Short mmCIF file of C-alpha atoms in Angstrom, two decimals:
data_model
loop_
_atom_site.label_atom_id
_atom_site.label_comp_id
_atom_site.label_asym_id
_atom_site.label_seq_id
_atom_site.Cartn_x
_atom_site.Cartn_y
_atom_site.Cartn_z
CA UNK A 1 21.42 -10.37 18.68
CA UNK A 2 18.74 -8.37 16.28
CA UNK A 3 19.31 -4.78 16.74
CA UNK A 4 16.49 -2.22 17.95
CA UNK A 5 14.64 -0.41 15.30
CA UNK A 6 13.37 3.06 14.37
CA UNK A 7 9.86 3.05 13.14
CA UNK A 8 9.91 5.69 10.26
CA UNK A 9 7.23 7.40 8.21
CA UNK A 10 8.07 9.72 5.50
CA UNK A 11 5.61 11.65 3.20
CA UNK A 12 6.25 13.64 0.25
CA UNK A 13 3.75 16.17 -1.22
CA UNK A 14 3.79 18.95 -3.82
CA UNK A 15 1.38 21.48 -2.12
CA UNK A 16 1.05 23.67 -5.11
CA UNK A 17 1.46 26.66 -2.73
CA UNK A 18 -1.83 26.12 -1.10
CA UNK A 19 -2.73 25.65 2.34
CA UNK A 20 -4.14 22.34 3.25
CA UNK A 21 -7.62 21.21 4.77
CA UNK A 22 -6.49 20.02 8.17
CA UNK A 23 -9.59 17.66 8.48
CA UNK A 24 -9.33 16.02 5.05
CA UNK A 25 -5.46 15.50 5.58
CA UNK A 26 -6.06 13.98 9.07
CA UNK A 27 -8.53 11.51 7.68
CA UNK A 28 -6.12 10.34 4.97
CA UNK A 29 -3.02 10.48 7.36
CA UNK A 30 -4.92 8.30 9.70
CA UNK A 31 -5.41 5.82 7.00
CA UNK A 32 -1.66 6.03 6.09
CA UNK A 33 -0.50 5.61 9.66
CA UNK A 34 -2.60 2.36 10.08
CA UNK A 35 -1.83 0.98 6.67
CA UNK A 36 -0.36 -2.56 6.70
CA UNK A 37 1.87 -3.59 4.02
CA UNK A 38 4.92 -6.07 3.55
CA UNK A 39 5.52 -6.41 7.22
CA UNK A 40 2.05 -6.69 8.40
CA UNK A 41 3.28 -5.12 11.82
CA UNK A 42 1.85 -1.48 12.21
CA UNK A 43 -1.86 -1.70 12.97
CA UNK A 44 -2.49 1.14 15.40
CA UNK A 45 1.12 1.65 16.27
CA UNK A 46 2.55 5.01 15.73
CA UNK A 47 5.90 5.73 14.17
CA UNK A 48 8.79 7.04 16.24
CA UNK A 49 9.84 9.61 13.77
CA UNK A 50 7.73 11.45 10.94
CA UNK A 51 9.26 13.44 8.26
CA UNK A 52 7.19 15.48 5.50
CA UNK A 53 9.06 16.59 2.34
CA UNK A 54 7.16 19.68 1.06
CA UNK A 55 7.40 21.15 -2.38
CA UNK A 56 5.87 24.47 -3.33
CA UNK A 57 4.86 24.68 0.20
CA UNK A 58 4.02 28.26 -0.24
CA UNK A 59 4.01 31.19 -2.74
CA UNK A 60 7.68 32.21 -3.77
CA UNK A 61 7.57 35.63 -1.74
CA UNK A 62 6.60 33.90 1.44
CA UNK A 63 9.18 31.01 1.08
CA UNK A 64 12.00 33.27 0.16
CA UNK A 65 11.45 35.71 2.92
CA UNK A 66 11.63 32.81 5.40
CA UNK A 67 9.90 31.00 8.47
CA UNK A 68 7.83 33.99 9.79
CA UNK A 69 5.37 33.44 6.51
CA UNK A 70 5.66 29.77 6.49
CA UNK A 71 4.87 28.86 10.01
CA UNK A 72 1.04 29.07 9.29
CA UNK A 73 1.61 26.55 6.41
CA UNK A 74 3.63 24.33 8.77
CA UNK A 75 1.20 24.48 11.56
CA UNK A 76 -1.49 23.04 9.37
CA UNK A 77 0.60 19.80 8.90
CA UNK A 78 1.50 19.48 12.49
CA UNK A 79 -2.28 19.90 13.29
CA UNK A 80 -3.18 17.19 10.81
CA UNK A 81 -0.62 14.75 12.05
CA UNK A 82 -1.70 15.19 15.59
CA UNK A 83 -5.28 15.00 14.80
CA UNK A 84 -4.77 11.84 12.97
CA UNK A 85 -2.78 10.29 15.67
CA UNK A 86 -5.27 11.12 18.35
CA UNK A 87 -8.20 9.62 16.10
CA UNK A 88 -6.09 6.35 15.63
CA UNK A 89 -5.71 6.15 19.44
CA UNK A 90 -9.30 6.89 20.30
CA UNK A 91 -10.71 4.90 17.12
CA UNK A 92 -12.80 7.68 15.93
CA UNK A 93 -14.74 6.82 12.76
CA UNK A 94 -13.27 8.50 9.71
CA UNK A 95 -17.02 9.20 8.72
CA UNK A 96 -16.88 12.11 11.27
CA UNK A 97 -13.57 13.50 9.84
CA UNK A 98 -14.74 17.05 9.91
CA UNK A 99 -16.46 17.04 13.17
CA UNK A 100 -13.64 16.49 15.82
CA UNK A 101 -14.01 18.98 18.76
CA UNK A 102 -10.41 18.28 20.00
CA UNK A 103 -7.86 20.91 19.72
CA UNK A 104 -4.69 19.17 18.21
CA UNK A 105 -2.94 22.52 17.33
CA UNK A 106 0.25 22.28 19.35
CA UNK A 107 -1.41 21.32 22.60
CA UNK A 108 0.36 19.40 25.55
CA UNK A 109 -1.23 16.31 24.78
CA UNK A 110 -0.06 16.10 21.34
CA UNK A 111 1.45 12.74 20.09
CA UNK A 112 4.12 14.38 18.14
CA UNK A 113 6.36 17.62 18.57
CA UNK A 114 7.66 19.38 15.63
CA UNK A 115 11.45 18.99 16.45
CA UNK A 116 12.81 21.02 13.37
CA UNK A 117 11.51 22.81 10.22
CA UNK A 118 13.93 23.88 7.49
CA UNK A 119 13.29 25.22 4.00
CA UNK A 120 15.35 26.26 0.97
CA UNK A 121 12.94 28.44 -1.20
CA UNK A 122 9.70 26.54 -1.76
CA UNK A 123 10.98 23.27 -0.51
CA UNK A 124 10.79 22.38 3.06
CA UNK A 125 11.30 19.56 5.54
CA UNK A 126 9.29 19.01 8.75
CA UNK A 127 10.77 16.47 11.24
CA UNK A 128 8.47 15.28 14.04
CA UNK A 129 9.13 12.85 16.92
CA UNK A 130 7.15 11.12 19.50
CA UNK A 131 9.89 11.37 21.99
CA UNK A 132 12.25 14.43 21.02
CA UNK A 133 14.72 13.59 23.84
CA UNK A 134 15.82 10.66 21.74
CA UNK A 135 17.15 13.06 19.32
CA UNK A 136 20.45 14.22 20.59
CA UNK A 137 22.02 16.29 17.59
CA UNK A 138 20.61 18.10 14.56
CA UNK A 139 22.46 19.38 11.56
CA UNK A 140 21.16 21.08 8.58
CA UNK A 141 22.04 21.52 4.93
CA UNK A 142 20.58 23.29 1.93
CA UNK A 143 21.19 23.98 -1.64
CA UNK A 144 19.44 25.63 -4.61
CA UNK A 145 19.19 24.87 -8.19
CA UNK A 146 17.79 28.11 -9.47
CA UNK A 147 19.60 31.18 -11.10
CA UNK A 148 22.66 32.11 -9.10
CA UNK A 149 22.03 29.09 -6.78
CA UNK A 150 18.60 30.38 -5.42
CA UNK A 151 15.99 28.09 -4.08
CA UNK A 152 12.96 28.29 -6.43
CA UNK A 153 13.89 24.66 -6.67
CA UNK A 154 16.35 22.83 -4.48
CA UNK A 155 17.13 20.36 -1.76
CA UNK A 156 17.13 20.79 2.11
CA UNK A 157 18.59 18.09 4.55
CA UNK A 158 18.50 17.16 8.10
CA UNK A 159 20.85 14.84 9.91
CA UNK A 160 19.81 13.65 13.31
CA UNK A 161 21.52 11.40 15.88
CA UNK A 162 19.03 9.08 17.34
CA UNK A 163 19.34 7.37 20.64
CA UNK A 164 17.36 4.04 21.28
CA UNK A 165 17.13 5.09 24.91
CA UNK A 166 17.02 1.44 26.22
CA UNK A 167 19.93 1.73 28.66
CA UNK A 168 19.41 3.55 31.95
CA UNK A 169 23.04 5.12 31.73
CA UNK A 170 22.90 7.94 29.18
CA UNK A 171 26.50 7.12 28.06
CA UNK A 172 25.81 3.59 27.11
CA UNK A 173 22.86 4.31 25.02
CA UNK A 174 23.18 3.11 21.44
CA UNK A 175 22.92 5.84 18.66
CA UNK A 176 22.38 5.94 15.00
CA UNK A 177 22.53 8.64 12.49
CA UNK A 178 19.83 9.51 9.97
CA UNK A 179 20.09 11.77 6.97
CA UNK A 180 17.07 13.13 5.47
CA UNK A 181 16.84 14.96 2.24
CA UNK A 182 13.62 16.74 0.92
CA UNK A 183 14.05 17.94 -2.82
CA UNK A 184 12.29 19.34 -5.86
CA UNK A 185 14.08 18.67 -9.12
CA UNK A 186 13.66 20.26 -12.59
CA UNK A 187 10.29 20.13 -14.32
CA UNK A 188 9.18 19.39 -17.90
CA UNK A 189 9.44 15.96 -19.82
CA UNK A 190 12.48 17.00 -21.62
CA UNK A 191 14.59 18.18 -18.85
CA UNK A 192 15.82 14.65 -18.07
CA UNK A 193 19.48 15.66 -18.14
CA UNK A 194 18.65 18.61 -15.81
CA UNK A 195 17.23 16.23 -13.28
CA UNK A 196 20.27 14.17 -13.39
CA UNK A 197 22.42 17.39 -13.01
CA UNK A 198 20.33 18.48 -10.05
CA UNK A 199 20.92 15.14 -8.23
CA UNK A 200 24.70 15.54 -8.89
CA UNK A 201 24.41 19.14 -7.33
CA UNK A 202 22.76 17.54 -4.23
CA UNK A 203 25.84 15.02 -3.87
CA UNK A 204 28.24 17.66 -4.14
CA UNK A 205 26.85 20.84 -2.81
CA UNK A 206 24.28 19.45 0.10
CA UNK A 207 26.90 19.58 2.93
CA UNK A 208 26.19 19.47 6.66
CA UNK A 209 29.25 21.74 7.43
CA UNK A 210 31.14 24.51 5.59
CA UNK A 211 33.97 22.65 3.83
CA UNK A 212 36.15 25.67 4.67
CA UNK A 213 35.89 24.85 8.32
CA UNK A 214 36.62 21.10 7.65
CA UNK A 215 39.54 21.16 5.37
CA UNK A 216 42.92 21.67 6.73
CA UNK A 217 44.53 24.96 6.34
CA UNK A 218 46.34 25.52 2.97
CA UNK A 219 44.05 22.99 1.35
CA UNK A 220 41.08 24.99 0.40
CA UNK A 221 41.36 25.80 -3.33
CA UNK A 222 40.79 28.94 -4.94
CA UNK A 223 37.24 28.74 -6.94
CA UNK A 224 37.77 28.09 -10.72
CA UNK A 225 35.11 30.19 -11.99
CA UNK A 226 35.94 29.30 -15.58
CA UNK A 227 35.23 25.76 -14.97
CA UNK A 228 31.61 26.39 -14.01
CA UNK A 229 28.76 25.93 -16.35
CA UNK A 230 25.60 28.12 -16.29
CA UNK A 231 24.53 28.40 -12.69
CA UNK A 232 20.61 27.88 -13.49
CA UNK A 233 19.99 24.55 -12.57
CA UNK A 234 16.27 24.74 -12.28
CA UNK A 235 15.24 23.33 -15.69
CA UNK A 236 14.13 26.63 -17.06
CA UNK A 237 16.76 26.59 -19.74
CA UNK A 238 19.21 24.43 -21.53
CA UNK A 239 22.66 23.80 -20.35
CA UNK A 240 25.64 25.55 -22.24
CA UNK A 241 27.98 22.99 -23.34
CA UNK A 242 31.61 24.21 -22.86
CA UNK A 243 32.79 22.31 -25.94
CA UNK A 244 30.93 20.80 -28.94
CA UNK A 245 30.15 17.30 -29.02
CA UNK A 246 29.74 14.91 -32.05
CA UNK A 247 26.03 13.92 -32.50
CA UNK A 248 26.86 10.13 -33.08
CA UNK A 249 25.04 7.85 -30.84
CA UNK A 250 28.39 6.62 -29.16
CA UNK A 251 29.00 10.19 -28.12
CA UNK A 252 25.54 10.46 -26.75
CA UNK A 253 26.24 7.40 -24.52
CA UNK A 254 29.84 9.17 -23.49
CA UNK A 255 27.53 12.33 -22.77
CA UNK A 256 25.29 10.24 -20.46
CA UNK A 257 28.35 8.71 -18.84
CA UNK A 258 29.76 12.12 -18.03
CA UNK A 259 26.38 13.21 -16.65
CA UNK A 260 26.70 10.29 -14.20
CA UNK A 261 30.03 11.21 -12.63
CA UNK A 262 30.59 14.85 -13.52
CA UNK A 263 32.85 16.78 -16.25
CA UNK A 264 33.87 20.03 -16.99
CA UNK A 265 30.42 20.83 -18.23
CA UNK A 266 28.66 19.48 -15.47
CA UNK A 267 26.37 21.65 -13.21
CA UNK A 268 28.00 20.25 -10.20
CA UNK A 269 31.41 22.09 -11.10
CA UNK A 270 33.69 23.40 -9.68
CA UNK A 271 34.89 20.51 -7.72
CA UNK A 272 37.80 20.05 -5.19
CA UNK A 273 40.88 19.69 -7.69
CA UNK A 274 42.72 16.82 -6.56
CA UNK A 275 42.69 16.87 -2.72
CA UNK A 276 46.08 16.60 -1.44
CA UNK A 277 45.30 13.91 1.01
CA UNK A 278 43.01 11.03 1.59
CA UNK A 279 42.03 12.58 4.74
CA UNK A 280 40.73 15.66 2.84
CA UNK A 281 38.45 13.39 0.77
CA UNK A 282 37.36 11.45 3.82
CA UNK A 283 36.51 14.74 5.66
CA UNK A 284 34.65 16.30 2.71
CA UNK A 285 32.67 12.87 2.52
CA UNK A 286 31.88 13.03 6.21
CA UNK A 287 29.72 16.23 5.62
CA UNK A 288 28.18 15.00 2.45
CA UNK A 289 24.80 13.13 2.22
CA UNK A 290 27.01 10.04 1.83
CA UNK A 291 28.40 10.03 5.23
CA UNK A 292 29.69 6.63 5.60
CA UNK A 293 27.98 6.00 9.20
CA UNK A 294 24.63 7.39 8.39
CA UNK A 295 21.37 5.91 7.11
CA UNK A 296 20.11 7.97 4.05
CA UNK A 297 16.46 8.80 2.85
CA UNK A 298 15.50 11.07 0.16
CA UNK A 299 11.98 12.24 -0.81
CA UNK A 300 10.38 14.56 -2.99
CA UNK A 301 8.81 15.73 -6.19
CA UNK A 302 11.69 14.25 -8.40
CA UNK A 303 9.85 15.11 -11.67
CA UNK A 304 10.99 12.01 -13.66
CA UNK A 305 8.26 11.16 -16.34
CA UNK A 306 7.67 8.47 -18.66
CA UNK A 307 8.62 10.00 -21.85
CA UNK A 308 10.75 13.02 -22.99
CA UNK A 309 7.85 14.83 -25.05
CA UNK A 310 4.50 15.97 -24.28
CA UNK A 311 1.45 13.46 -25.06
CA UNK A 312 0.10 13.66 -28.79
CA UNK A 313 -3.68 14.37 -29.25
CA UNK A 314 -5.74 11.57 -28.45
CA UNK A 315 -2.94 9.73 -26.41
CA UNK A 316 -3.78 6.68 -24.24
CA UNK A 317 -3.56 7.73 -20.39
CA UNK A 318 -3.01 4.92 -17.63
CA UNK A 319 -5.82 3.35 -16.13
CA UNK A 320 -6.71 2.29 -12.51
CA UNK A 321 -8.88 -0.62 -13.94
CA UNK A 322 -7.01 -3.72 -13.28
CA UNK A 323 -8.56 -5.64 -16.16
CA UNK A 324 -7.85 -2.76 -18.54
CA UNK A 325 -4.78 -3.41 -21.03
CA UNK A 326 -3.95 0.44 -20.20
CA UNK A 327 -3.51 -0.47 -16.44
CA UNK A 328 -0.87 1.98 -15.04
CA UNK A 329 1.50 -1.19 -14.42
CA UNK A 330 1.89 -1.14 -18.24
CA UNK A 331 3.22 2.26 -18.20
CA UNK A 332 5.85 1.87 -15.38
CA UNK A 333 8.48 0.38 -17.52
CA UNK A 334 8.83 3.62 -19.08
CA UNK A 335 9.61 5.40 -15.87
CA UNK A 336 12.78 7.60 -16.28
CA UNK A 337 13.76 7.34 -12.86
CA UNK A 338 14.02 3.60 -12.70
CA UNK A 339 15.79 3.68 -16.18
CA UNK A 340 18.25 6.32 -15.07
CA UNK A 341 18.96 4.97 -11.69
CA UNK A 342 19.63 1.45 -12.96
CA UNK A 343 21.98 3.02 -15.69
CA UNK A 344 23.94 4.72 -13.11
CA UNK A 345 23.21 8.24 -14.12
CA UNK A 346 21.17 9.26 -11.00
CA UNK A 347 20.44 8.20 -7.34
CA UNK A 348 23.77 6.40 -7.17
CA UNK A 349 23.27 3.52 -4.66
CA UNK A 350 19.73 4.44 -3.55
CA UNK A 351 17.01 1.63 -3.37
CA UNK A 352 13.14 2.01 -3.86
CA UNK A 353 10.28 -0.23 -2.69
CA UNK A 354 8.16 -1.74 -5.56
CA UNK A 355 5.67 0.74 -6.91
CA UNK A 356 2.24 -0.66 -6.57
CA UNK A 357 0.38 2.77 -6.92
CA UNK A 358 -0.76 4.74 -9.98
CA UNK A 359 0.98 7.84 -11.24
CA UNK A 360 1.05 10.69 -8.71
CA UNK A 361 1.17 13.69 -11.50
CA UNK A 362 -0.62 15.51 -13.14
CA UNK A 363 -4.08 15.66 -12.17
CA UNK A 364 -6.79 18.17 -12.99
CA UNK A 365 -9.15 18.29 -10.00
CA UNK A 366 -12.75 19.33 -10.23
CA UNK A 367 -12.87 19.36 -14.15
CA UNK A 368 -15.96 20.27 -16.29
CA UNK A 369 -18.95 18.04 -15.64
CA UNK A 370 -18.65 14.73 -17.72
CA UNK A 371 -14.76 14.99 -17.96
CA UNK A 372 -13.83 13.44 -14.85
CA UNK A 373 -12.54 9.79 -14.69
CA UNK A 374 -14.35 9.00 -11.48
CA UNK A 375 -17.53 10.90 -12.56
CA UNK A 376 -19.79 8.05 -11.36
CA UNK A 377 -18.10 7.77 -7.96
CA UNK A 378 -18.40 11.32 -7.33
CA UNK A 379 -22.04 11.32 -8.42
CA UNK A 380 -22.74 8.53 -6.09
CA UNK A 381 -20.90 10.38 -3.36
CA UNK A 382 -18.25 7.76 -2.65
CA UNK A 383 -15.88 8.29 0.14
CA UNK A 384 -12.30 7.47 0.62
CA UNK A 385 -10.99 7.38 4.25
CA UNK A 386 -14.29 8.91 5.04
CA UNK A 387 -13.56 11.87 2.77
CA UNK A 388 -15.75 12.79 -0.27
CA UNK A 389 -13.86 11.59 -3.33
CA UNK A 390 -12.32 14.44 -5.42
CA UNK A 391 -13.45 14.65 -9.13
CA UNK A 392 -10.28 14.23 -11.40
CA UNK A 393 -8.86 13.59 -14.63
CA UNK A 394 -5.28 13.53 -15.85
CA UNK A 395 -4.06 16.80 -17.57
CA UNK A 396 -4.14 16.43 -21.37
CA UNK A 397 -0.88 18.26 -21.99
CA UNK A 398 1.43 16.21 -19.61
CA UNK A 399 1.99 12.37 -19.47
CA UNK A 400 0.94 11.07 -16.11
CA UNK A 401 4.07 9.96 -14.21
CA UNK A 402 5.62 8.64 -10.86
CA UNK A 403 7.09 12.28 -9.91
CA UNK A 404 6.73 11.88 -6.30
CA UNK A 405 9.12 9.24 -4.76
CA UNK A 406 10.94 8.17 -1.74
CA UNK A 407 14.21 6.23 -1.88
CA UNK A 408 16.77 5.01 0.61
CA UNK A 409 20.29 3.84 0.98
CA UNK A 410 20.00 0.21 2.34
CA UNK A 411 22.54 -0.93 5.12
CA UNK A 412 25.86 -1.55 3.62
CA UNK A 413 26.98 -5.08 2.47
CA UNK A 414 29.68 -5.30 4.87
CA UNK A 415 27.30 -4.83 7.92
CA UNK A 416 25.06 -7.72 6.70
CA UNK A 417 28.10 -9.95 5.93
CA UNK A 418 29.48 -9.52 9.47
CA UNK A 419 26.01 -10.12 11.24
CA UNK A 420 23.91 -13.23 10.66
CA UNK A 421 20.63 -11.25 11.67
CA UNK A 422 18.63 -9.22 9.37
CA UNK A 423 20.00 -5.75 9.49
CA UNK A 424 18.51 -4.12 6.52
CA UNK A 425 15.89 -1.23 6.08
CA UNK A 426 12.53 -3.22 6.19
CA UNK A 427 10.10 -1.25 4.11
CA UNK A 428 6.57 -1.94 5.42
CA UNK A 429 4.44 0.29 3.31
CA UNK A 430 4.96 2.44 0.09
CA UNK A 431 1.81 3.88 -1.40
CA UNK A 432 0.09 7.04 -2.16
CA UNK A 433 -2.70 9.11 -0.61
CA UNK A 434 -6.04 9.79 -2.66
CA UNK A 435 -6.21 12.89 -5.05
CA UNK A 436 -6.31 16.20 -2.88
CA UNK A 437 -8.38 19.02 -3.97
CA UNK A 438 -5.64 21.56 -3.43
CA UNK A 439 -2.77 20.06 -5.76
CA UNK A 440 -2.03 18.38 -8.84
CA UNK A 441 -0.14 15.69 -7.12
CA UNK A 442 -1.00 13.02 -5.03
CA UNK A 443 1.01 12.64 -1.86
CA UNK A 444 3.24 9.39 -1.28
CA UNK A 445 4.14 7.90 1.71
CA UNK A 446 6.77 5.38 3.07
CA UNK A 447 7.11 3.36 6.36
CA UNK A 448 9.96 1.34 7.33
CA UNK A 449 11.83 -0.19 10.27
CA UNK A 450 15.43 1.14 10.45
CA UNK A 451 18.11 -0.63 12.43
CA UNK A 452 19.96 1.15 15.06
CA UNK A 453 23.52 0.66 14.01
CA UNK A 454 26.36 2.45 15.60
CA UNK A 455 29.27 4.31 14.16
CA UNK A 456 31.61 1.51 14.39
CA UNK A 457 29.04 -1.09 12.81
CA UNK A 458 28.53 1.11 9.87
CA UNK A 459 31.93 2.24 9.33
CA UNK A 460 33.65 1.09 6.02
CA UNK A 461 36.19 -1.73 6.87
CA UNK A 462 39.82 -1.13 5.60
CA UNK A 463 40.74 -3.17 3.89
CA UNK A 464 37.21 -3.90 2.46
CA UNK A 465 37.85 -7.77 2.48
CA UNK A 466 40.96 -9.18 4.39
CA UNK A 467 42.72 -12.53 4.87
CA UNK A 468 41.78 -15.81 3.21
CA UNK A 469 38.25 -14.59 2.54
CA UNK A 470 39.31 -12.07 0.11
CA UNK A 471 36.87 -12.13 -2.90
CA UNK A 472 37.64 -9.66 -5.86
CA UNK A 473 34.15 -9.92 -7.11
CA UNK A 474 32.52 -8.91 -3.84
CA UNK A 475 35.28 -6.23 -3.32
CA UNK A 476 34.59 -4.63 -6.62
CA UNK A 477 30.79 -4.68 -5.84
CA UNK A 478 31.42 -2.94 -2.51
CA UNK A 479 33.51 -0.39 -4.00
CA UNK A 480 30.49 0.78 -6.07
CA UNK A 481 28.71 1.72 -2.72
CA UNK A 482 28.55 5.44 -2.61
CA UNK A 483 29.89 5.30 1.10
CA UNK A 484 33.11 3.70 -0.31
CA UNK A 485 33.39 5.94 -3.44
CA UNK A 486 31.19 9.24 -3.74
CA UNK A 487 29.93 9.53 -7.23
CA UNK A 488 30.44 13.26 -7.34
CA UNK A 489 33.16 14.85 -5.46
CA UNK A 490 32.00 17.63 -2.99
CA UNK A 491 32.08 21.13 -4.21
CA UNK A 492 33.84 23.03 -1.56
CA UNK A 493 32.57 26.35 -2.86
CA UNK A 494 28.84 25.62 -2.79
CA UNK A 495 28.46 26.61 0.70
CA UNK A 496 29.65 30.06 0.10
CA UNK A 497 27.70 30.66 -3.10
CA UNK A 498 24.42 29.37 -1.14
CA UNK A 499 25.12 32.13 1.52
CA UNK A 500 25.24 34.74 -1.33
CA UNK A 501 22.14 33.28 -2.83
CA UNK A 502 20.21 33.37 0.34
CA UNK A 503 20.67 37.21 0.48
CA UNK A 504 19.39 37.66 -3.10
CA UNK A 505 16.51 35.39 -2.00
CA UNK A 506 15.57 37.88 0.72
CA UNK A 507 15.59 40.81 -1.78
CA UNK A 508 13.47 38.82 -4.32
CA UNK A 509 11.30 37.78 -1.56
CA UNK A 510 10.61 41.16 -0.23
CA UNK A 511 10.11 42.42 -3.66
CA UNK A 512 7.56 39.77 -4.69
CA UNK A 513 5.83 40.40 -1.36
CA UNK A 514 5.24 44.04 -2.14
CA UNK A 515 4.22 43.58 -5.73
CA UNK A 516 2.39 40.45 -5.91
CA UNK A 517 0.52 39.88 -2.44
CA UNK A 518 -2.40 41.45 -0.97
CA UNK A 519 -0.48 42.33 2.09
CA UNK A 520 2.31 43.81 0.15
CA UNK A 521 -0.40 45.97 -1.77
CA UNK A 522 -1.75 47.17 1.48
CA UNK A 523 1.83 48.08 2.81
CA UNK A 524 2.25 50.11 -0.44
CA UNK A 525 -1.03 51.76 -0.15
CA UNK A 526 -0.41 52.67 3.38
CA UNK A 527 3.15 54.18 2.64
CA UNK A 528 1.34 56.08 -0.21
CA UNK A 529 -1.14 57.52 2.05
CA UNK A 530 1.27 58.46 4.54
CA UNK A 531 3.51 59.89 1.85
CA UNK A 532 0.65 62.07 0.29
CA UNK A 533 -0.56 62.96 3.99
CA UNK A 534 2.97 64.15 4.89
CA UNK A 535 3.26 66.17 1.82
CA UNK A 536 0.00 67.97 2.43
CA UNK A 537 0.98 68.59 5.91
CA UNK A 538 4.29 69.90 4.92
CA UNK A 539 2.72 72.07 2.17
CA UNK A 540 0.45 73.79 4.44
CA UNK A 541 3.55 75.04 6.55
#
């Protein structure tokens, strides 16, 4: 029998620290929610779950202080989503995108409820559900890539248990786990290895429970600080190697191999040194992103480019004209993420739907007159989804690239082998939204049908293959699945380091708030006036 499925929608967007225009976003979201792709089965049906992965969601001061200052930013995304859902149901014409009189800012009739919002620094994840009662459990995780593990760049995760709700008896409902990761990796063309190191930090440090509470007593190791490399994994500087390496190409390849699985100079250190039992290793994997019984989806500004250097003067940039020899599809083979993933150096085991959309970064919006690529369309007041098209050109100092991506871990091979029906993640749509006036990135969205598979169905079989059907080739292939063999061991000390980093973020956040924001300037001015006034009064006594 074919299992029930979850209709899942994921969107990733680098917000450039700006508030969004709700009406514009609602118009584009409406088009995305009704988009029909490979499955041709969406139409006006709304997804069960919506996940927003947001990078640079707000200025650093607000992001480091926490939710109080972020809530106004989150609220606009919730309002835009519910406005789009309402228009989809009502059949509202997108030409009237800015004229809706309905109030969708958290009203009782909203199609979606914000179930959880979580951030690490400027990276946030928002989880919306049409029926929140189907989510029976939520776990959180976070890790930072910045100096001292702070979250100017980082990753944040949510793990939810979903009930299909088909059975009347609660205890008989079928459940499945879904893990969502929102991340922002190291920037700059030349920081390819930093991006790979950031991924290793996610695998090793993004845990949904404190390893100290998971490991048996006596098996939690003392942190070996001498084994750690520089704690700055943000991409701001180069990694300091613990030992010199030969400059030959053979050793360069060896270095790449180390970057895939971690070594003494890896940013993912320190690792658990030889756990004393397989049960300890299994317990740690259960709290990692590669929990064997959970689906996994990763979305964010991954920052992988199409070159390791900046473009030379008069460089040729991708075109959106299908007849052009410089059409963007001809630049896709240079994509770093695809190359690194296929070489086993990053995103181990994850899949990605075919990319049919143009580069998502870096756009100069509203350039000088005559410099826009779409000058004629803007002059003719062309609209996209009912919204006036934004004038843009590619930034001359950056190669255009597919920085914004959504990847997923497909159902394991042993599940598909045991069942004749199709139990894969079926991607319906993978596309980008138009250029936004508030950002140099284009949002990317993903929609898929996710099979509801229970814990026993997803669990790794032991042995992998048994009896007369044993096939060594198949077994070796299965062993490469990250649910069987985690590509980077769990860093058991990352949790405590992140707790310390969070305390530093609060200090940095309030300092930046006081000295770099209008509100902070008002606070300082008020304190100054009160101080001078108090001095004057006391002086008179």
